[in-house]
Each structure stands twice: as C-alpha cells, then as structure tokens.
Amino acid sequence: MNTAEFVQPQGAAQAVAEAAAAATASNERRSSSASHFSKNYREAFIVNDGSVWKFHGIPVMNDITGADITDLVGLSILILVLMFKKRLFPKVNKENPISIWIAALCVSIPLYQVIWVPFLATALMTRVSYQHLICISHCIVACCCYRSEVEQRSISHKKQLLSDSGDESSTATTGTTPTRSFPSTFGLSFVTWGFGGSLLSDVLMGLPITAVAHTRIVPSFILGYFVVWYSPYDCVYRTFNDDKSSLLFTFLNLIEAIDGVTTPMGRVSRSARELQNKMSAPLTAGMLVGVGGAIIRYFERVIVQGREEQEHASSLAALQAGIWRNLFYCILWWYLAVYRCLPKDSGDDFTVTVDLEKADHCRSFDGSDDVRFIIVLTYSIWTILCQWGVVRRHPFVWFAEVVIVPTWSRLVTILNLGPEAQPSSSSSFIESSSPVNGVHHNNLKEKEH
C-alpha cells in the first residue's frame, strides 16, 4: 500500500491485504531493533518508478563516487590542506585557527555536491537507518572520551600521591596512558559514553535492547575501540584529544552532533509506534536515551568512586544542562511528529489526510523531513560555534537558566512552598564550550545517546 494513500479500506479483500502489508512493515521495523527501521536505507529513498527520492529537488544520496571528477579533486585538495594546516599555516593556525575554517567553508560552497548534499542526505537518512558513518563516528568519540577521562583520573591520582609524599619536583602529566584491559575498558566505555542511554531507555521502557541487538552497533564499537586504543603511533586518539581544531575532531564533532540530536527524536518516534501510551511514554523514552549516559556517569563518579565534591558539582551541572536540552527537543519532536498525527476523537483510527501523511510520515511517527533537517542543521551550527568558542550554552539551557528556574524560584518564594531554600554551589548550569569537549574540569563531553 502506498503510504501516501493512508485511508480506511473499503472491502474485505482490501482489508486483508492491508493487514498483511501492515504486519510485514511492522516486522521489518522491529527487525531493525534500533530507532531506525529500514533494512536498507538506500531502498527507502528510491521511488516506485526507480528514480531517486528528492528533498526540494535535491537528490538525497550520500554516495559521491559518481560525482564529477573536478569536485572529487577539489574535495581531496581541501581535505589535504585541512589535515596539514598546522604545517602549511603555522602562524595562522596558532593565532587564529577559526579563519582557516572560515576560508575552508567558503571554498566548500562550489563543492556542495560532494560536501553539503551528502550532509543533507546523512541528516535525512537518520529517519530510516542508523548509518555506519554515524554509528562508527559515535563509537570513536565515545572511546576517546572514556580514555581521556581515565587519563585525567590517572593524572589527578598521581598528583595526589606526589602531594602526599611531599615530592613536588616530579611531573604528573606524563606517562598517564591507562592500562589497556580489554574487558573493563571496552565494557565501561560502551556503557558510560557509548550506549548507556539506549540501554537504560530500553530496559525501563520494556523495549528490545537495541544496543546489543542491532547488527551494526557492537561491530562498530569494536572497530572504534581498536581504532582509539591501538592505532599506529596512537595517531587517532592524540589527534582527537590534543588538537581541537583538527579536521578529525571537527568531522567527528559534526557527525556526533547529528547523532546527538536525532537519537532522542528517533526514540520518541519508536516508542510512539511500539507502545500504546503515545502521550508520556515517547517523552520518557526520549529523555532516558538522551541523558541516560550522563546519569550513569554521575552515578559511577559520585556514588561508586566517591570523587571530590568539586567534581560532584560539575557532573551534576552537566547532567542538569543535558536534561533541559533534551527535554525541549523531545517535547518539540513529540508535538510535531506524534501529537499532530494522533486521532482527534477517541473513536477514530489512525486515518489522516494524504497531505499530512506525505509531510509528517504519520504512519510511522517519523516527522517532517523539513523539520528534521532544520533541527539537525541548527544543532550542528551550534556545535561548531561551541568548538570555535563563539558560544557556550545551548539556547534551551540558557532559557531554562534565565527564565524557567528564576520564575519557578520566585513563585515558590511568594507562595512559601516547601522548605526554606538553601544556597547551592551547583545552582547554575555549567555548559561545555563544545558538546564533545564536555565539562571544563576534565575536558570531556557530557552528552549521551
């Protein structure tokens, strides 16, 4: 059945065919136990007549192998220049690295067919598939963040030992590479930085555990783990961790932004499809997958390891910022993708107009492609601006800190609600200068998917 013709069947034979098609579609969606549902995301964007699906006239394909040779050569030159910009432009790269990226942005405009069109396709394809590019990039970032945290912990521990022994002459910043114990480092990085939010959301919501059932996640994480811990000369981790203006860090940062904002959206849509409660359940699932990893990290740092009080405040502030940010995104996506598609009368079935089905994909609660692209684009721009140090806090977090929290505090004070308020050192939100850098005390991202 054509998804655009989303109407009630008129005859018994058509009803049987309708039910069979719906069952087949449901099985295909559930077989891909992530928040994305197509077995082959390329097939999902091929129209019945064999032509490529287009987004406002732009072909939604991220395969650049068939692009013009001139564009491919230009892309290769641009990549090489950005990879070796420290040697080509040492003074500019040290004093004003943003100018190099602005110049690269201008150069990329004529190369839109091999740069911006694939970015558009990657953003839109998150509706139907957890692509290898996004999955592997997220796994690499997760392993880098966990390893960086372990090294920072090793440095702090070594400094404490030197301080206790009275030996202040030795350095505490060298030789801090942690022991590469595969079972522990792999498992902890998978849960705390990788897919802890997905695990927590699936377990609490009673859904299939996607992090271990999906065919791409575990193999991609194994690949990302070995790339981070066993790359030649440790080049991947050192480039990611030591040079925040490098091409590798910027690329992974951008892909991580796409994953970070679309994962709660996908979980909201998935819960609306698979659970009867389409009001609070999608919002809860989206929030759990968005901040579940931060909750696990806070529990591990504060409860299990009993870190110092300063780190408690930083972890809690980062968790609070993540909660506000994901809450606004989940509410926005739930309203646009789920609520607008629900029947207005309790006796109605999911019968929507042809136009609404085409625009919002109401059958699967996948939302509008236009809205998805706008959300991904704005979040990606904010991510890059954070990396450049132009902005610090997300607008949603700023709105919560400046408007919601003070308004609620005044209301509580005026109405004398609850016990007398006590001053707290962690009352303000601490937002990272980059969603991949994380809180300032350990230079890590505090964002989970």
XYZ file of C-alpha atoms in Angstrom:
449
model
C 0.000 0.000 0.000
C 1.275 3.445 -0.851
C 1.990 5.352 2.353
C 0.547 8.482 0.784
C -2.857 6.776 0.475
C -3.350 6.328 4.199
C -7.140 5.746 4.253
C -9.549 3.100 5.513
C -10.063 0.075 3.196
C -13.483 -0.334 1.608
C -13.718 -4.099 1.003
C -12.868 -7.280 2.862
C -10.206 -8.348 0.367
C -8.575 -4.968 0.556
C -8.740 -5.146 4.368
C -6.894 -8.480 4.372
C -4.254 -7.127 2.034
C -3.970 -4.021 4.183
C -3.435 -6.068 7.340
C -0.824 -8.271 5.682
C 1.092 -5.265 4.384
C 0.940 -3.602 7.790
C 2.205 -6.764 9.500
C 5.079 -7.043 7.044
C 6.007 -3.395 7.571
C 5.827 -3.846 11.338
C 8.107 -6.884 11.239
C 10.624 -5.014 9.099
C 10.650 -2.122 11.541
C 11.015 -4.338 14.577
C 13.712 -6.445 12.917
C 15.957 -3.405 12.960
C 15.818 -3.018 16.696
C 17.247 0.487 16.775
C 15.358 3.725 16.445
C 15.655 3.377 12.657
C 13.663 0.912 10.664
C 14.669 0.254 7.107
C 16.762 -2.800 6.295
C 18.424 -0.866 3.507
C 18.300 2.893 3.834
C 19.080 3.349 0.148
C 15.934 1.432 -0.835
C 13.875 3.659 1.432
C 14.742 6.651 -0.718
C 14.037 5.051 -4.087
C 10.652 5.956 -5.553
C 8.494 3.253 -7.152
C 9.422 4.405 -10.636
C 13.112 3.830 -9.889
C 14.104 7.471 -9.543
C 15.989 8.780 -6.528
C 13.909 10.453 -3.832
C 14.479 14.211 -3.738
C 14.292 16.797 -0.975
C 13.031 20.036 -2.528
C 14.617 18.982 -5.805
C 17.925 17.852 -4.237
C 18.733 14.115 -4.645
C 19.029 12.510 -1.218
C 22.090 10.333 -1.802
C 25.352 10.360 0.110
C 27.323 8.320 -2.435
C 29.901 10.639 -4.008
C 31.654 8.010 -6.124
C 29.692 9.095 -9.166
C 30.351 12.805 -8.693
C 32.203 14.962 -11.180
C 35.946 14.359 -11.192
C 36.613 18.072 -10.684
C 34.582 18.086 -7.478
C 36.369 14.979 -6.199
C 39.788 16.505 -6.888
C 38.767 19.730 -5.170
C 37.492 17.792 -2.151
C 40.738 15.828 -1.941
C 42.827 19.008 -2.041
C 40.650 20.646 0.625
C 40.999 17.602 2.897
C 44.774 17.541 2.496
C 45.072 21.254 3.258
C 42.972 20.908 6.419
C 44.896 17.835 7.524
C 48.264 19.616 7.249
C 47.166 23.160 8.113
C 49.481 23.235 11.132
C 52.466 22.884 8.823
C 51.120 24.932 5.926
C 49.883 27.850 8.048
C 51.664 27.538 11.407
C 51.256 31.152 12.484
C 47.611 31.491 11.444
C 46.727 28.089 12.889
C 48.203 29.088 16.244
C 46.831 32.622 16.497
C 43.511 32.412 14.662
C 42.542 28.867 13.614
C 38.937 29.923 13.018
C 39.985 31.939 9.974
C 41.248 28.768 8.298
C 37.891 27.080 8.812
C 36.009 30.128 7.531
C 38.145 30.058 4.387
C 37.517 26.317 4.031
C 33.778 26.965 4.408
C 33.877 29.450 1.546
C 35.861 27.044 -0.623
C 33.344 24.267 0.088
C 30.437 26.206 -1.455
C 31.321 25.299 -5.074
C 31.870 21.720 -3.888
C 28.351 21.400 -2.489
C 27.677 18.234 -4.497
C 30.343 16.295 -2.572
C 30.117 18.105 0.795
C 26.735 19.646 1.553
C 24.478 17.263 -0.365
C 25.962 14.233 1.476
C 25.480 16.129 4.753
C 21.830 16.697 3.830
C 21.403 13.030 2.932
C 23.058 11.903 6.173
C 20.721 14.085 8.222
C 17.571 12.909 6.429
C 18.538 9.235 6.340
C 18.504 9.131 10.146
C 14.749 8.747 9.733
C 15.125 5.220 8.372
C 18.577 3.921 9.270
C 21.423 4.096 11.775
C 24.116 4.602 9.177
C 27.623 3.209 9.500
C 29.116 6.700 9.235
C 27.179 7.946 12.276
C 27.484 4.732 14.264
C 31.257 4.322 13.827
C 31.912 8.025 14.464
C 29.904 7.914 17.689
C 31.817 4.822 18.819
C 35.167 6.516 18.194
C 34.092 9.620 20.112
C 32.792 7.505 22.998
C 36.057 5.562 23.296
C 38.113 8.765 23.081
C 36.049 10.419 25.806
C 36.293 7.443 28.118
C 40.028 7.124 27.593
C 40.527 10.839 28.180
C 38.563 10.628 31.422
C 40.658 7.680 32.595
C 43.856 9.591 31.816
C 42.632 12.672 33.654
C 41.777 10.461 36.616
C 45.275 8.958 36.467
C 46.842 12.427 36.434
C 44.792 13.537 39.442
C 45.670 10.372 41.331
C 49.364 10.771 40.564
C 49.327 14.403 41.690
C 47.630 13.361 44.924
C 50.274 10.709 45.560
C 53.098 13.181 44.892
C 51.459 15.728 47.166
C 51.078 13.182 49.970
C 54.701 12.079 49.622
C 55.959 15.666 49.548
C 57.719 15.179 46.198
C 56.648 18.172 44.109
C 59.571 18.027 41.667
C 58.220 15.154 39.562
C 55.779 15.816 36.791
C 52.294 14.353 36.958
C 51.321 14.883 33.381
C 53.435 12.284 31.632
C 53.153 8.571 31.442
C 49.447 8.624 32.151
C 48.249 6.194 29.494
C 45.958 3.756 31.357
C 46.416 0.013 31.270
C 44.601 -1.393 28.260
C 42.497 -4.056 29.934
C 40.160 -5.037 27.117
C 37.152 -6.353 29.051
C 36.948 -3.462 31.513
C 37.794 -0.557 29.219
C 35.580 -1.887 26.441
C 32.590 -2.540 28.681
C 32.827 0.675 30.681
C 33.274 2.884 27.623
C 30.328 1.129 25.942
C 28.029 1.766 28.910
C 29.204 5.147 30.199
C 29.962 7.009 26.969
C 28.627 4.837 24.171
C 25.135 3.413 24.507
C 24.274 3.630 28.192
C 21.295 5.872 27.466
C 19.942 3.402 24.925
C 20.364 0.516 27.369
C 18.672 2.399 30.193
C 15.797 3.558 27.992
C 15.105 0.117 26.538
C 15.238 -1.667 29.894
C 12.965 0.792 31.694
C 10.514 1.119 28.800
C 10.291 -2.626 28.169
C 11.569 -2.386 24.588
C 14.062 -4.675 22.806
C 17.619 -3.788 23.848
C 18.842 -2.105 20.685
C 22.447 -1.538 21.757
C 23.223 -5.259 21.667
C 20.592 -6.482 19.192
C 21.304 -4.123 16.325
C 23.558 -5.607 13.677
C 25.764 -2.523 13.364
C 26.320 -1.263 16.907
C 28.543 -3.904 18.542
C 30.770 -4.458 15.460
C 31.089 -0.680 15.029
C 32.023 -0.248 18.674
C 34.653 -2.983 18.437
C 36.114 -1.173 15.426
C 36.002 2.194 17.196
C 37.601 0.737 20.323
C 40.580 -0.713 18.481
C 40.991 2.435 16.368
C 41.218 4.567 19.530
C 43.367 2.255 21.655
C 45.550 0.528 19.052
C 46.025 2.906 16.099
C 49.601 3.281 14.781
C 51.554 5.731 16.952
C 48.291 6.408 18.766
C 47.517 8.901 15.987
C 43.713 8.815 16.179
C 43.394 9.463 19.891
C 46.195 12.019 20.039
C 44.793 13.956 17.106
C 41.302 13.933 18.596
C 42.372 14.738 22.140
C 45.257 17.177 21.620
C 44.138 19.271 18.633
C 40.585 20.594 18.990
C 40.833 22.409 15.648
C 41.946 19.372 13.655
C 39.975 18.019 10.724
C 39.386 14.729 12.543
C 37.978 16.407 15.656
C 35.765 18.755 13.623
C 34.426 15.970 11.428
C 33.659 13.665 14.371
C 32.200 16.598 16.277
C 29.825 17.355 13.400
C 28.719 13.740 12.946
C 28.292 13.398 16.704
C 26.011 16.437 16.640
C 23.773 14.711 14.088
C 23.672 11.578 16.214
C 23.152 13.512 19.436
C 20.059 15.361 18.303
C 18.432 12.654 16.171
C 18.742 9.796 18.680
C 16.152 11.199 21.150
C 13.951 12.083 18.174
C 14.169 8.522 16.875
C 13.403 7.083 20.295
C 10.325 9.280 20.618
C 9.066 8.035 17.238
C 9.872 4.414 18.007
C 8.080 4.460 21.367
C 5.025 6.055 19.764
C 4.899 3.163 17.269
C 5.520 0.284 19.622
C 3.786 1.405 22.830
C 0.101 2.063 23.386
C 0.784 5.120 25.532
C 1.572 7.781 22.967
C 1.492 10.727 25.372
C 4.034 10.312 28.162
C 5.861 7.145 27.030
C 7.594 8.701 23.967
C 8.741 11.679 26.026
C 10.069 9.423 28.779
C 11.903 7.178 26.336
C 13.426 10.165 24.535
C 14.614 11.698 27.800
C 16.109 8.437 29.042
C 18.055 7.827 25.854
C 19.233 11.445 25.803
C 20.512 11.736 29.375
C 20.771 8.101 30.452
C 24.513 8.006 29.847
C 25.043 11.185 31.874
C 23.025 9.621 34.711
C 25.201 6.506 34.587
C 28.380 8.590 34.567
C 27.177 10.684 37.504
C 26.303 7.547 39.457
C 29.678 5.990 38.638
C 31.687 9.082 39.590
C 29.816 10.190 42.671
C 28.309 7.038 44.152
C 30.730 4.298 43.104
C 34.068 6.104 43.118
C 33.200 8.876 45.570
C 35.033 11.646 43.727
C 35.805 15.014 45.290
C 32.996 17.482 45.875
C 34.066 19.833 43.073
C 33.632 17.062 40.529
C 30.224 16.236 42.000
C 29.023 19.774 41.253
C 30.429 19.707 37.713
C 28.855 16.347 36.903
C 25.507 17.409 38.350
C 25.538 20.707 36.452
C 26.328 18.937 33.183
C 23.528 16.465 33.886
C 21.082 19.303 34.545
C 22.057 21.044 31.311
C 21.564 17.798 29.379
C 18.142 17.294 30.929
C 16.918 20.749 29.907
C 18.333 20.494 26.407
C 16.854 17.059 25.715
C 13.549 17.936 27.350
C 12.925 20.794 24.935
C 13.940 18.708 21.910
C 11.772 15.762 22.987
C 8.720 17.949 23.591
C 9.214 19.711 20.279
C 9.602 16.485 18.309
C 6.776 14.715 20.161
C 4.376 17.519 19.286
C 5.419 17.739 15.636
C 5.830 14.027 14.886
C 3.438 12.272 17.279
C 0.751 14.527 18.698
C -0.214 16.093 15.363
C -0.745 12.601 13.932
C -2.943 11.272 16.741
C -6.689 10.898 16.088
C -8.667 13.837 17.412
C -11.589 11.657 18.524
C -11.153 8.537 20.623
C -13.282 6.526 18.170
C -11.166 7.377 15.160
C -8.495 5.109 13.796
C -5.226 6.486 12.505
C -6.813 7.995 9.428
C -5.051 11.106 8.251
C -5.141 13.163 5.134
C -2.881 12.424 2.215
C -1.059 15.732 2.627
C -0.373 15.163 6.333
C 0.916 11.658 5.663
C 3.263 12.928 2.969
C 4.530 15.805 5.103
C 4.811 14.184 8.548
C 5.037 10.410 7.852
C 2.229 9.815 10.332
C 2.120 6.064 9.773
C 5.488 5.656 11.484
C 5.520 8.923 13.505
C 8.795 9.844 11.806
C 8.006 13.527 11.483
C 8.583 16.027 8.732
C 11.818 15.895 6.766
C 11.846 19.688 6.688
C 11.685 19.920 10.478
C 14.283 17.177 10.860
C 16.702 18.990 8.593
C 16.171 22.326 10.367
C 16.780 20.761 13.796
C 19.903 18.929 12.628
C 21.262 21.999 10.838
C 20.763 24.379 13.775
C 22.207 21.907 16.266
C 25.216 21.296 14.023
C 25.832 25.030 13.665
C 25.651 25.432 17.433
C 28.137 22.576 17.834
C 30.674 24.195 15.503
C 30.214 27.587 17.170
C 30.912 25.918 20.511
C 34.063 24.375 19.098
C 35.208 27.792 17.919
C 34.448 29.333 21.298
C 31.821 31.706 19.927
C 29.033 30.429 22.205
C 28.953 28.353 25.371
C 25.430 27.444 26.367
C 22.677 25.947 24.267
C 19.712 28.339 23.809
C 17.379 25.864 25.521
C 19.690 25.645 28.537
C 20.029 29.431 28.610
C 16.244 29.827 28.523
C 15.859 27.360 31.391
C 18.535 29.089 33.474
C 17.412 32.654 32.800
C 13.618 32.260 32.594
C 12.239 28.969 33.890
C 14.338 28.402 37.015
C 14.188 32.018 38.325
C 10.445 32.211 37.629
C 9.817 28.985 39.481
C 12.041 30.099 42.361
C 10.143 33.362 42.713
C 6.827 31.528 42.619
C 7.985 29.128 45.339
C 9.178 32.031 47.469
C 5.994 34.064 47.046
C 3.707 31.139 47.866
C 6.014 29.802 50.615
C 6.089 26.358 49.037
C 8.292 23.666 50.550
C 11.190 24.134 52.969
C 13.312 27.245 53.088
C 15.689 27.377 50.146
C 19.368 26.778 50.884
C 22.204 28.191 48.740
C 23.806 25.626 46.476
C 27.176 25.746 44.772
C 25.775 23.844 41.789
C 22.709 26.014 41.220
C 23.932 27.349 37.917
C 24.358 25.261 34.844
C 27.837 24.572 33.545
C 27.646 24.082 29.830
C 30.551 22.873 27.777
C 32.324 25.074 25.288
C 31.791 22.158 22.931
C 29.390 19.240 23.073
C 32.352 16.938 22.585
C 34.704 18.778 24.936
C 32.347 18.403 27.882
C 32.694 19.952 31.309
C 35.759 22.082 31.902
C 37.323 20.088 34.723
C 38.109 17.060 32.599
C 37.743 18.413 29.039
C 35.176 15.784 28.105
C 31.777 15.933 26.552
C 28.752 15.485 28.794
C 26.227 14.266 26.245
C 24.791 10.797 25.769
C 22.713 8.995 23.120
